[in-house]
Every structure is written in structure tokens, then in C-alpha cells.
mmCIF file of C-alpha atoms and ligand atoms in Angstrom:
data_model
loop_
_atom_site.group_PDB
_atom_site.id
_atom_site.type_symbol
_atom_site.label_atom_id
_atom_site.label_comp_id
_atom_site.label_asym_id
_atom_site.label_seq_id
_atom_site.Cartn_x
_atom_site.Cartn_y
_atom_site.Cartn_z
ATOM 1 C CA MET A 1 5.712 25.203 -18.945
ATOM 2 C CA GLY A 2 3.001 22.482 -19.225
ATOM 3 C CA SER A 3 3.135 19.784 -16.504
ATOM 4 C CA GLY A 4 3.790 17.128 -19.186
ATOM 5 C CA LYS A 5 7.230 18.652 -19.687
ATOM 6 C CA LEU A 6 8.230 18.612 -16.029
ATOM 7 C CA GLY A 7 10.902 16.160 -14.878
ATOM 8 C CA PHE A 8 10.101 13.538 -12.230
ATOM 9 C CA LYS A 9 11.283 15.551 -9.254
ATOM 10 C CA GLU A 10 9.582 18.772 -10.343
ATOM 11 C CA GLN A 11 6.314 17.016 -11.123
ATOM 12 C CA PHE A 12 6.498 15.154 -7.809
ATOM 13 C CA SER A 13 6.996 18.386 -5.839
ATOM 14 C CA LYS A 14 4.220 20.114 -7.758
ATOM 15 C CA THR A 15 1.708 17.293 -7.244
ATOM 16 C CA LEU A 16 2.492 16.308 -3.660
ATOM 17 C CA GLY A 17 3.837 19.602 -2.329
ATOM 18 C CA LYS A 18 6.892 17.659 -1.076
ATOM 19 C CA SER A 19 10.071 16.595 -2.813
ATOM 20 C CA PRO A 20 11.552 13.135 -2.885
ATOM 21 C CA ARG A 21 15.007 13.097 -1.297
ATOM 22 C CA GLN A 22 17.910 12.226 -3.575
ATOM 23 C CA ALA A 23 20.972 9.982 -3.189
ATOM 24 C CA VAL A 24 19.715 8.651 0.151
ATOM 25 C CA SER A 25 21.779 6.025 1.973
ATOM 26 C CA LEU A 26 19.586 2.979 2.524
ATOM 27 C CA GLN A 27 21.584 1.670 5.473
ATOM 28 C CA GLU A 28 19.325 3.181 8.093
ATOM 29 C CA TYR A 29 16.185 1.820 6.419
ATOM 30 C CA ALA A 30 16.908 -1.888 6.753
ATOM 31 C CA ASN A 31 17.813 -3.670 9.941
ATOM 32 C CA PHE A 32 20.762 -5.357 8.229
ATOM 33 C CA LYS A 33 22.339 -1.855 8.090
ATOM 34 C CA VAL A 34 23.826 -2.385 4.654
ATOM 35 C CA GLY A 35 23.176 -0.938 1.222
ATOM 36 C CA GLY A 36 24.159 1.917 -1.038
ATOM 37 C CA ARG A 37 22.169 4.975 -2.045
ATOM 38 C CA ALA A 38 18.744 5.210 -3.643
ATOM 39 C CA ASP A 39 18.321 7.734 -6.456
ATOM 40 C CA TYR A 40 15.076 8.898 -4.865
ATOM 41 C CA PHE A 41 13.495 8.301 -1.474
ATOM 42 C CA PHE A 42 10.096 9.323 -0.203
ATOM 43 C CA ALA A 43 8.412 8.593 3.124
ATOM 44 C CA ALA A 44 4.643 8.547 2.549
ATOM 45 C CA SER A 45 2.515 9.353 5.597
ATOM 46 C CA SER A 46 -0.901 9.368 3.929
ATOM 47 C CA LEU A 47 -2.638 7.033 1.517
ATOM 48 C CA PRO A 48 -3.048 9.707 -1.201
ATOM 49 C CA ASP A 49 0.702 10.507 -0.979
ATOM 50 C CA LEU A 50 1.615 6.824 -1.287
ATOM 51 C CA VAL A 51 -0.684 6.267 -4.251
ATOM 52 C CA GLN A 52 0.478 9.480 -5.977
ATOM 53 C CA ALA A 53 4.151 8.587 -5.510
ATOM 54 C CA VAL A 54 3.564 5.250 -7.238
ATOM 55 C CA HIS A 55 1.526 6.917 -9.965
ATOM 56 C CA LEU A 56 4.248 9.492 -10.703
ATOM 57 C CA ALA A 57 7.020 6.894 -10.728
ATOM 58 C CA ARG A 58 4.999 4.856 -13.222
ATOM 59 C CA GLN A 59 4.241 7.898 -15.332
ATOM 60 C CA HIS A 60 7.944 8.789 -15.526
ATOM 61 C CA LYS A 61 8.983 5.155 -16.005
ATOM 62 C CA ILE A 62 11.013 5.178 -12.827
ATOM 63 C CA SER A 63 11.374 1.904 -10.943
ATOM 64 C CA TYR A 64 9.834 2.018 -7.496
ATOM 65 C CA TYR A 65 9.849 -0.224 -4.460
ATOM 66 C CA ILE A 66 7.831 -0.074 -1.244
ATOM 67 C CA ILE A 67 9.420 -0.760 2.111
ATOM 68 C CA GLY A 68 7.975 -1.053 5.600
ATOM 69 C CA GLY A 69 10.289 -1.394 8.586
ATOM 70 C CA GLY A 70 13.079 -3.035 6.561
ATOM 71 C CA TYR A 71 13.231 -6.047 8.914
ATOM 72 C CA ASN A 72 13.168 -8.628 6.152
ATOM 73 C CA LEU A 73 15.127 -6.791 3.515
ATOM 74 C CA LEU A 74 18.627 -6.760 2.102
ATOM 75 C CA PHE A 75 19.523 -3.720 0.021
ATOM 76 C CA ASP A 76 22.181 -3.848 -2.701
ATOM 77 C CA ASP A 77 25.652 -2.367 -2.143
ATOM 78 C CA ASP A 78 24.836 -0.250 -5.204
ATOM 79 C CA GLY A 79 21.648 1.075 -3.654
ATOM 80 C CA PHE A 80 18.599 1.429 -5.862
ATOM 81 C CA ARG A 81 18.119 2.998 -9.290
ATOM 82 C CA GLY A 82 14.710 4.494 -8.792
ATOM 83 C CA LEU A 83 12.364 5.538 -6.007
ATOM 84 C CA ILE A 84 12.175 3.858 -2.615
ATOM 85 C CA ILE A 85 8.834 4.558 -0.949
ATOM 86 C CA LYS A 86 8.842 4.112 2.801
ATOM 87 C CA ASN A 87 5.342 3.305 3.945
ATOM 88 C CA ASN A 88 4.474 5.372 7.003
ATOM 89 C CA VAL A 89 0.723 5.238 6.439
ATOM 90 C CA GLN A 90 -0.521 4.168 9.851
ATOM 91 C CA GLY A 91 -3.744 3.774 11.757
ATOM 92 C CA ILE A 92 -6.146 1.204 13.165
ATOM 93 C CA GLU A 93 -9.907 1.478 13.271
ATOM 94 C CA LYS A 94 -12.385 -0.802 14.972
ATOM 95 C CA LYS A 95 -15.175 -2.008 12.709
ATOM 96 C CA GLY A 96 -17.640 -3.679 15.037
ATOM 97 C CA THR A 97 -16.633 -5.691 18.098
ATOM 98 C CA VAL A 98 -13.973 -8.026 16.680
ATOM 99 C CA LYS A 99 -13.073 -6.577 13.281
ATOM 100 C CA ILE A 100 -10.301 -4.059 12.750
ATOM 101 C CA GLU A 101 -9.137 -2.157 9.687
ATOM 102 C CA VAL A 102 -5.416 -1.424 9.625
ATOM 103 C CA PHE A 103 -3.328 0.759 7.329
ATOM 104 C CA SER A 104 -0.385 -1.196 5.956
ATOM 105 C CA GLY A 105 2.363 1.034 7.383
ATOM 106 C CA THR A 106 1.186 0.394 10.956
ATOM 107 C CA PRO A 107 3.932 -1.239 13.032
ATOM 108 C CA ILE A 108 3.077 -4.804 14.101
ATOM 109 C CA LEU A 109 3.928 -3.728 17.655
ATOM 110 C CA GLU A 110 1.124 -1.143 17.559
ATOM 111 C CA LEU A 111 -1.274 -3.708 16.192
ATOM 112 C CA VAL A 112 -0.498 -6.017 19.099
ATOM 113 C CA GLN A 113 -0.838 -3.156 21.605
ATOM 114 C CA PHE A 114 -4.173 -2.137 20.080
ATOM 115 C CA CYS A 115 -5.446 -5.699 20.469
ATOM 116 C CA VAL A 116 -4.410 -5.790 24.122
ATOM 117 C CA ALA A 117 -6.070 -2.434 24.819
ATOM 118 C CA ASN A 118 -9.279 -3.637 23.152
ATOM 119 C CA THR A 119 -9.130 -7.185 24.623
ATOM 120 C CA LEU A 120 -8.968 -8.693 21.155
ATOM 121 C CA GLU A 121 -7.506 -12.174 21.114
ATOM 122 C CA GLY A 122 -5.558 -13.855 18.306
ATOM 123 C CA PHE A 123 -2.484 -11.758 17.531
ATOM 124 C CA GLU A 124 -0.445 -12.706 20.619
ATOM 125 C CA PHE A 125 1.916 -14.710 18.375
ATOM 126 C CA LEU A 126 2.861 -11.494 16.539
ATOM 127 C CA ALA A 127 4.376 -9.977 19.683
ATOM 128 C CA GLY A 128 8.076 -9.453 19.109
ATOM 129 C CA ILE A 129 7.952 -9.723 15.300
ATOM 130 C CA PRO A 130 9.367 -6.421 14.072
ATOM 131 C CA GLY A 131 8.079 -4.559 11.008
ATOM 132 C CA THR A 132 4.824 -3.307 9.552
ATOM 133 C CA VAL A 133 1.523 -4.923 8.693
ATOM 134 C CA GLY A 134 2.326 -4.528 4.962
ATOM 135 C CA GLY A 135 5.605 -6.435 5.279
ATOM 136 C CA GLY A 136 3.842 -8.945 7.514
ATOM 137 C CA VAL A 137 1.083 -9.710 5.015
ATOM 138 C CA PHE A 138 3.579 -9.781 2.117
ATOM 139 C CA GLY A 139 5.520 -12.611 3.781
ATOM 140 C CA ASN A 140 2.602 -14.022 5.834
ATOM 141 C CA ALA A 141 4.548 -13.373 9.028
ATOM 142 C CA GLY A 142 4.105 -15.867 11.783
ATOM 143 C CA ALA A 143 5.427 -17.766 14.755
ATOM 144 C CA PHE A 144 4.379 -20.674 16.951
ATOM 145 C CA ASP A 145 2.413 -22.264 14.065
ATOM 146 C CA ARG A 146 0.209 -19.238 13.511
ATOM 147 C CA ASP A 147 0.339 -16.633 10.769
ATOM 148 C CA ILE A 148 -1.122 -13.224 10.066
ATOM 149 C CA GLY A 149 -2.852 -14.342 6.852
ATOM 150 C CA SER A 150 -5.267 -16.584 8.759
ATOM 151 C CA PHE A 151 -6.841 -13.520 10.361
ATOM 152 C CA LEU A 152 -7.172 -11.382 7.220
ATOM 153 C CA THR A 153 -10.640 -11.164 5.718
ATOM 154 C CA GLU A 154 -10.423 -8.311 3.175
ATOM 155 C CA ALA A 155 -7.884 -5.837 1.918
ATOM 156 C CA LEU A 156 -7.372 -2.804 -0.262
ATOM 157 C CA ILE A 157 -4.669 -3.326 -2.864
ATOM 158 C CA LEU A 158 -2.936 -1.007 -5.312
ATOM 159 C CA ASP A 159 -2.468 -3.074 -8.431
ATOM 160 C CA LYS A 160 0.150 -2.687 -11.123
ATOM 161 C CA SER A 161 -2.010 -0.458 -13.286
ATOM 162 C CA GLY A 162 -2.475 1.942 -10.360
ATOM 163 C CA GLU A 163 -6.049 0.804 -9.630
ATOM 164 C CA GLN A 164 -7.203 0.400 -6.042
ATOM 165 C CA ILE A 165 -9.020 -2.892 -5.703
ATOM 166 C CA GLN A 166 -10.865 -4.499 -2.827
ATOM 167 C CA VAL A 167 -9.957 -8.165 -2.458
ATOM 168 C CA ASP A 168 -10.790 -10.973 -0.079
ATOM 169 C CA ARG A 169 -8.521 -13.450 1.667
ATOM 170 C CA ASN A 170 -8.437 -15.909 -1.262
ATOM 171 C CA TYR A 171 -6.642 -13.353 -3.386
ATOM 172 C CA PHE A 172 -3.484 -13.720 -1.288
ATOM 173 C CA ALA A 173 -3.075 -17.503 -1.625
ATOM 174 C CA PHE A 174 -1.377 -17.458 1.783
ATOM 175 C CA ASP A 175 1.103 -20.195 2.509
ATOM 176 C CA TYR A 176 4.091 -20.573 4.828
ATOM 177 C CA ARG A 177 5.913 -17.149 4.642
ATOM 178 C CA GLN A 178 4.223 -16.639 1.329
ATOM 179 C CA SER A 179 1.500 -14.523 -0.222
ATOM 180 C CA ARG A 180 0.671 -13.547 -3.761
ATOM 181 C CA LEU A 181 2.161 -10.078 -3.082
ATOM 182 C CA ARG A 182 5.592 -11.734 -3.192
ATOM 183 C CA THR A 183 5.103 -12.597 -6.839
ATOM 184 C CA ASN A 184 2.736 -9.987 -8.268
ATOM 185 C CA ARG A 185 4.327 -6.975 -6.567
ATOM 186 C CA ASN A 186 0.992 -5.299 -5.925
ATOM 187 C CA LEU A 187 0.880 -3.139 -2.827
ATOM 188 C CA LEU A 188 -1.192 -3.638 0.288
ATOM 189 C CA LEU A 189 -2.823 -0.385 1.363
ATOM 190 C CA LYS A 190 -5.203 -1.566 4.105
ATOM 191 C CA ALA A 191 -6.153 -4.884 5.642
ATOM 192 C CA THR A 192 -9.157 -6.009 7.665
ATOM 193 C CA PHE A 193 -8.611 -8.631 10.346
ATOM 194 C CA LEU A 194 -11.124 -10.682 12.272
ATOM 195 C CA LEU A 195 -10.201 -11.513 15.872
ATOM 196 C CA GLN A 196 -12.036 -12.758 18.957
ATOM 197 C CA MET A 197 -12.973 -11.155 22.225
ATOM 198 C CA GLY A 198 -10.602 -12.333 24.932
ATOM 199 C CA VAL A 199 -9.654 -11.686 28.525
ATOM 200 C CA ARG A 200 -7.008 -9.012 28.900
ATOM 201 C CA GLN A 201 -4.973 -10.804 31.530
ATOM 202 C CA ASP A 202 -4.852 -14.029 29.450
ATOM 203 C CA ILE A 203 -3.809 -12.102 26.352
ATOM 204 C CA GLU A 204 -1.062 -10.335 28.265
ATOM 205 C CA GLU A 205 0.180 -13.594 29.768
ATOM 206 C CA ARG A 206 0.400 -15.294 26.366
ATOM 207 C CA ILE A 207 2.300 -12.324 24.970
ATOM 208 C CA ALA A 208 4.756 -12.424 27.863
ATOM 209 C CA GLU A 209 5.289 -16.178 27.330
ATOM 210 C CA ASN A 210 5.869 -15.718 23.597
ATOM 211 C CA LEU A 211 8.310 -12.875 24.165
ATOM 212 C CA ALA A 212 10.239 -14.954 26.688
ATOM 213 C CA LYS A 213 10.506 -17.850 24.210
ATOM 214 C CA ARG A 214 11.711 -15.508 21.466
ATOM 215 C CA GLU A 215 14.293 -13.908 23.718
ATOM 216 C CA LYS A 216 15.925 -17.289 24.287
ATOM 217 C CA LYS A 217 16.670 -18.007 20.641
ATOM 218 C CA HIS A 218 16.769 -14.651 18.836
ATOM 219 C CA PRO A 219 19.650 -12.184 18.732
ATOM 220 C CA PRO A 220 19.221 -9.107 20.935
ATOM 221 C CA ARG A 221 17.433 -6.139 19.343
ATOM 222 C CA GLU A 222 20.622 -4.187 18.572
ATOM 223 C CA VAL A 223 22.025 -6.968 16.347
ATOM 224 C CA ALA A 224 21.822 -6.063 12.639
ATOM 225 C CA CYS A 225 19.984 -8.889 10.861
ATOM 226 C CA ALA A 226 16.748 -9.654 9.044
ATOM 227 C CA GLY A 227 15.411 -12.521 11.134
ATOM 228 C CA SER A 228 15.558 -16.083 9.815
ATOM 229 C CA TYR A 229 17.531 -15.994 6.600
ATOM 230 C CA PHE A 230 16.075 -19.164 5.055
ATOM 231 C CA LYS A 231 12.589 -20.623 5.088
ATOM 232 C CA ASN A 232 12.158 -23.902 6.902
ATOM 233 C CA PRO A 233 12.192 -26.553 4.166
ATOM 234 C CA VAL A 234 9.553 -29.224 3.611
ATOM 235 C CA LEU A 235 10.817 -32.794 3.453
ATOM 236 C CA PRO A 236 9.450 -35.370 0.962
ATOM 237 C CA ASP A 237 7.180 -36.747 3.708
ATOM 238 C CA GLY A 238 5.541 -33.309 3.904
ATOM 239 C CA LYS A 239 7.084 -32.368 7.261
ATOM 240 C CA ARG A 240 8.465 -28.846 7.688
ATOM 241 C CA VAL A 241 11.809 -28.924 9.472
ATOM 242 C CA PRO A 242 13.700 -25.908 10.847
ATOM 243 C CA ALA A 243 16.422 -24.787 8.418
ATOM 244 C CA ALA A 244 18.674 -24.430 11.471
ATOM 245 C CA TYR A 245 18.567 -28.207 11.972
ATOM 246 C CA PHE A 246 20.444 -28.690 8.683
ATOM 247 C CA LEU A 247 22.577 -25.584 9.002
ATOM 248 C CA ASP A 248 23.819 -26.723 12.400
ATOM 249 C CA GLN A 249 25.105 -29.937 10.858
ATOM 250 C CA VAL A 250 27.144 -28.212 8.148
ATOM 251 C CA GLY A 251 29.125 -26.096 10.590
ATOM 252 C CA ALA A 252 27.173 -22.907 9.904
ATOM 253 C CA LYS A 253 27.808 -21.295 13.275
ATOM 254 C CA SER A 254 31.548 -21.116 12.663
ATOM 255 C CA LEU A 255 31.198 -19.416 9.269
ATOM 256 C CA SER A 256 31.717 -15.809 8.308
ATOM 257 C CA VAL A 257 32.474 -13.843 5.148
ATOM 258 C CA GLY A 258 33.935 -10.338 5.536
ATOM 259 C CA GLY A 259 31.801 -8.565 8.132
ATOM 260 C CA ALA A 260 28.918 -11.066 7.872
ATOM 261 C CA ALA A 261 28.663 -14.046 10.201
ATOM 262 C CA VAL A 262 26.219 -16.688 11.330
ATOM 263 C CA PHE A 263 24.762 -15.831 14.750
ATOM 264 C CA SER A 264 26.388 -17.965 17.435
ATOM 265 C CA ASP A 265 23.093 -19.063 19.069
ATOM 266 C CA HIS A 266 20.991 -19.685 15.951
ATOM 267 C CA ALA A 267 22.322 -21.079 12.672
ATOM 268 C CA ASN A 268 19.516 -19.560 10.567
ATOM 269 C CA PHE A 269 20.392 -15.973 11.452
ATOM 270 C CA ILE A 270 23.004 -14.186 9.355
ATOM 271 C CA ILE A 271 24.149 -11.044 11.122
ATOM 272 C CA ASN A 272 26.055 -7.953 10.110
ATOM 273 C CA LYS A 273 28.795 -8.411 12.657
ATOM 274 C CA GLN A 274 31.135 -5.672 11.637
ATOM 275 C CA GLU A 275 30.587 -3.278 8.773
ATOM 276 C CA ALA A 276 29.491 -6.028 6.416
ATOM 277 C CA MET A 277 28.788 -5.368 2.767
ATOM 278 C CA THR A 278 25.729 -6.881 1.110
ATOM 279 C CA GLN A 279 28.097 -8.980 -0.960
ATOM 280 C CA ASP A 280 29.467 -10.560 2.236
ATOM 281 C CA ILE A 281 25.967 -11.551 3.317
ATOM 282 C CA LEU A 282 25.077 -12.937 -0.113
ATOM 283 C CA ARG A 283 28.300 -14.933 -0.321
ATOM 284 C CA LEU A 284 27.796 -16.359 3.151
ATOM 285 C CA ALA A 285 24.209 -17.323 2.297
ATOM 286 C CA PHE A 286 25.442 -18.958 -0.910
ATOM 287 C CA GLU A 287 27.997 -20.995 1.031
ATOM 288 C CA LEU A 288 25.363 -22.111 3.544
ATOM 289 C CA LYS A 289 22.974 -23.149 0.779
ATOM 290 C CA ASN A 290 25.727 -25.061 -0.995
ATOM 291 C CA ARG A 291 26.728 -26.965 2.110
ATOM 292 C CA VAL A 292 23.146 -27.981 2.910
ATOM 293 C CA LYS A 293 22.550 -28.963 -0.711
ATOM 294 C CA GLN A 294 25.670 -31.102 -0.802
ATOM 295 C CA LYS A 295 25.140 -32.844 2.505
ATOM 296 C CA PHE A 296 21.342 -33.268 2.483
ATOM 297 C CA GLY A 297 20.261 -32.649 -1.118
ATOM 298 C CA ILE A 298 17.963 -29.915 0.191
ATOM 299 C CA GLU A 299 17.599 -26.593 -1.598
ATOM 300 C CA LEU A 300 17.136 -23.898 1.028
ATOM 301 C CA GLU A 301 15.045 -20.967 -0.090
ATOM 302 C CA GLU A 302 15.664 -17.427 1.122
ATOM 303 C CA GLU A 303 13.052 -15.850 3.382
ATOM 304 C CA VAL A 304 14.942 -12.539 3.342
ATOM 305 C CA ILE A 305 14.202 -10.358 0.309
ATOM 306 C CA TYR A 306 17.244 -9.134 -1.601
ATOM 307 C CA LEU A 307 16.502 -5.970 -3.581
ATOM 308 C CA PRO A 308 18.878 -5.588 -6.538
ATOM 309 C CA ALA A 309 19.881 -2.050 -7.540
ATOM 310 C CA GLU A 310 18.310 -2.466 -10.961
ATOM 311 C CA LEU A 311 14.714 -3.644 -10.921
ATOM 312 C CA SER A 312 12.363 -3.709 -13.847
ATOM 313 C CA MET A 313 9.040 -1.926 -13.423
ATOM 314 C CA PRO A 314 6.240 -4.187 -12.228
HETATM 315 C C1 LIG B 1 15.032 -10.165 14.973
HETATM 316 C C2 LIG B 1 13.994 -10.494 13.952
HETATM 317 C C3 LIG B 1 13.060 -11.477 14.228
HETATM 318 C C4 LIG B 1 12.080 -11.820 13.277
HETATM 319 N N1 LIG B 1 11.162 -12.785 13.591
HETATM 320 C C5 LIG B 1 10.221 -13.115 12.688
HETATM 321 C C6 LIG B 1 9.244 -14.121 12.996
HETATM 322 O O1 LIG B 1 9.216 -14.690 14.069
HETATM 323 N N2 LIG B 1 8.330 -14.424 12.037
HETATM 324 C C7 LIG B 1 8.300 -13.810 10.819
HETATM 325 O O2 LIG B 1 7.436 -14.132 9.998
HETATM 326 N N3 LIG B 1 9.222 -12.848 10.508
HETATM 327 C C8 LIG B 1 10.166 -12.494 11.402
HETATM 328 N N4 LIG B 1 11.098 -11.523 11.088
HETATM 329 C C9 LIG B 1 11.075 -10.899 9.759
HETATM 330 C C10 LIG B 1 10.243 -9.589 9.703
HETATM 331 O O3 LIG B 1 10.042 -9.089 10.972
HETATM 332 C C11 LIG B 1 8.909 -9.823 9.035
HETATM 333 O O4 LIG B 1 9.099 -10.366 7.757
HETATM 334 C C12 LIG B 1 8.127 -8.515 8.909
HETATM 335 O O5 LIG B 1 6.820 -8.831 8.531
HETATM 336 C C13 LIG B 1 8.758 -7.558 7.925
HETATM 337 O O6 LIG B 1 8.002 -6.365 7.882
HETATM 338 P P1 LIG B 1 8.665 -5.026 7.340
HETATM 339 O O7 LIG B 1 7.640 -3.959 7.387
HETATM 340 O O8 LIG B 1 9.934 -4.754 8.061
HETATM 341 O O9 LIG B 1 8.954 -5.423 5.817
HETATM 342 P P2 LIG B 1 10.186 -4.931 4.927
HETATM 343 O O10 LIG B 1 11.419 -5.650 5.380
HETATM 344 O O11 LIG B 1 10.245 -3.453 4.882
HETATM 345 O O12 LIG B 1 9.752 -5.496 3.514
HETATM 346 C C14 LIG B 1 9.724 -6.864 3.281
HETATM 347 C C15 LIG B 1 9.003 -7.103 1.946
HETATM 348 O O13 LIG B 1 7.641 -6.717 2.096
HETATM 349 C C16 LIG B 1 7.280 -5.840 1.041
HETATM 350 N N5 LIG B 1 6.276 -4.910 1.553
HETATM 351 C C17 LIG B 1 6.384 -4.099 2.640
HETATM 352 N N6 LIG B 1 5.261 -3.396 2.776
HETATM 353 C C18 LIG B 1 4.445 -3.761 1.766
HETATM 354 C C19 LIG B 1 3.124 -3.373 1.363
HETATM 355 N N7 LIG B 1 2.433 -2.453 2.029
HETATM 356 N N8 LIG B 1 2.595 -3.944 0.262
HETATM 357 C C20 LIG B 1 3.286 -4.875 -0.440
HETATM 358 N N9 LIG B 1 4.515 -5.280 -0.112
HETATM 359 C C21 LIG B 1 5.085 -4.724 0.979
HETATM 360 C C22 LIG B 1 8.574 -5.128 0.653
HETATM 361 O O14 LIG B 1 8.497 -4.629 -0.683
HETATM 362 C C23 LIG B 1 9.574 -6.253 0.794
HETATM 363 O O15 LIG B 1 9.616 -7.027 -0.372
HETATM 364 C C24 LIG B 1 12.061 -11.155 12.024
HETATM 365 C C25 LIG B 1 13.003 -10.149 11.747
HETATM 366 C C26 LIG B 1 13.958 -9.818 12.702
HETATM 367 C C27 LIG B 1 14.951 -8.738 12.380
#
């Protein structure tokens, strides 16, 4: 039989020498621990595998979606009609004294550890932010008024036509929790970051301080959530104000829907308290948005990405 006649799964196995898994529960792949089953699931551990998986999905007109650590994601109760590609393509290489090239599936934790080991200064603010570099660049992850996009100089992207293109920082149009990847759905394959030489002890001290500050306001690691649910809104005078400031004043901390609840110590964290469904989380978020809109006239915008079961091809 000619390869053109093969179905998606057969062609996938033939090309990559590995099969995508079928009917995979997505619950363990997002920190919210909710979601139904994906038709297909593939964990890519090399760049060629990742690129081929996308290529085959496109060729067979199957919707696909890339995930990193799943720390900013909300899967649908109905799962996903298509292929979920988990990005496990990892690795960091030094390019000169203060430049590093990082594969997008590298955990942020490893990036921070690499910087400490190589006395590279700049990424201390990333300590404690869970997820991968790909997810981090997608949402321009940050804390303490710093963000990952400010350190990116170049990147390798897989565009919608399957081309690999080299881009510079301007391409991303980085803004608060925002990059162009959020809207164009291209994939980050590799990123180059420019840091500074530092002093190891200072770097370690700053990391310890940042982690201590985070520990005070964030839920403990075992709590199922996706970090801040809403972006901090900008007021007409241009000031960015924590979403929690408004949420606190509309009684957020006492609210729950089904198994979803607002975290007791931080009004901008929705948590899966007890076997929540995605619908519970979405309904609770809707209620919170409504209350803030009614009381303050402010439209909160979700930072968490909700992936609907049906997604059109990019
Ligand atoms: C307890 C907790 C605390 C948090 N604190 C912070 C914080 O302080 N600051 C902050 O900014 N965030 C924070 N977050 C959110 C989260 O850690 C970040 O958004 C992180 O960057 C997500 O990375 P990820 O790999 O888990 O992305 P995922 O959740 O897997 O994916 C998120 C989005 O990125 C896209 N994506 C992933 N990889 C790629 C890629 N290679 N190319 C293109 N798109 C890609 C996905 O398609 C998806 O749309 C927190 C989350 C938790 C649970």
C-alpha cells in the first residue's frame, strides 16, 4: 500500500517509529487536574519528532495543540478532538559567555539551575514559576516586574505552514503576559537568551528571597491550579493593579462552584478543591468576572488558557 493511503496513526508510526497514544486522559497533563480524553497524544523528545508530529497532523487535517508543563492550561471536560503534543524537547547550550540557547521543552526550573551553575545573572525572578520555556515565552512569564521576553534575543519558530524560521525579539511583540504566539499559534522550538555574568552567592540569595516571597502568597505545590487566573488589569490612568484587589472586594474568597473554589489566601487563584469539572472552573471564573464588571466596570481578562475540545486548525 502506498504511504498516501495510510491513516494518520499508521503513517505516524511508519514515519516516527513510534505511535501516538489514543484516548488519553488529559488530567495528569495539566496542573488543574481536570479534562477529558484526547483522541491522540504524543510526547515529543526530539526536535525532528516534534516537527514531524505537527507535519503529519497537518497533512491528515487533524487538529493539534502543543503543551509544555500544563501549568497555565485548562483542558475541556470533553478532552480534545485531535492530537495533543507534549513538548519534552529539552536542553541548554552556552553560546559564548552570557548567551544561552534553550530548547522550548526545557523546564524553567532547569533554566534557573543552569544559570546558577554558570553564574549567569538575570533569571532569578523565574525561580518558582512552574512550566517550560515554551509556555513561558508564549505568555511572557514574569514576576517582580520582570519578564522572560526581555532577555530573549532570537528564536527558532515553527510557523503555520510547517516552515522553521529564525526570528528576533521584535517578532514576539512582548507585553504583559502576552506574546504574538498567543495569537498566531506558531510554535517556539528554541530560544536564545542574553544574560549577565553575576556572583553566584548573590544570585542564590536573590532566588531564595524570591522563593520566600512566593511561598507567602501562593498555594502550596500540591494544590491543583494554574496560577493567577486573571491578568492584572490596567486602569484608565495607565496603572496596572492586581486583579486580586478587585476580586477581594466582590467576596471572591468565599465563592465556589461544584469542586472549584477561590483559594482562601489569594483571590486570583481558582483551585480544583475537590474533583472539580472544567465547567465548575469556567462558571466560577464567569461569576468572578461578572461581579468585578458590575462593581468596578472592569473587564478582567483570563491569563489561564482554556483549550476547547474542538479547535480549528491554525
Ligand atoms: C502555582 C503557580 C504559580 C505560577 N506563577 C506564575 C508567575 O509568577 N508568573 C507567571 O508568568 N506565570 C505563573 N504561573 C503560570 C505558569 O507557570 C506559566 O504560564 C508557565 O510559563 C506555563 O508554562 P507551561 O509549560 O506549563 O505551559 P502550558 O500550560 O503547557 O501551556 C500554556 C500555553 O503555552 C503554549 N505553549 C507551550 N509551549 C509552547 C511552545 N513551545 N510554543 C508555543 N506555544 C507553547 C500552549 O499551547 C498553551 O497555550 C504559575 C502557575 C502555577 C500553577
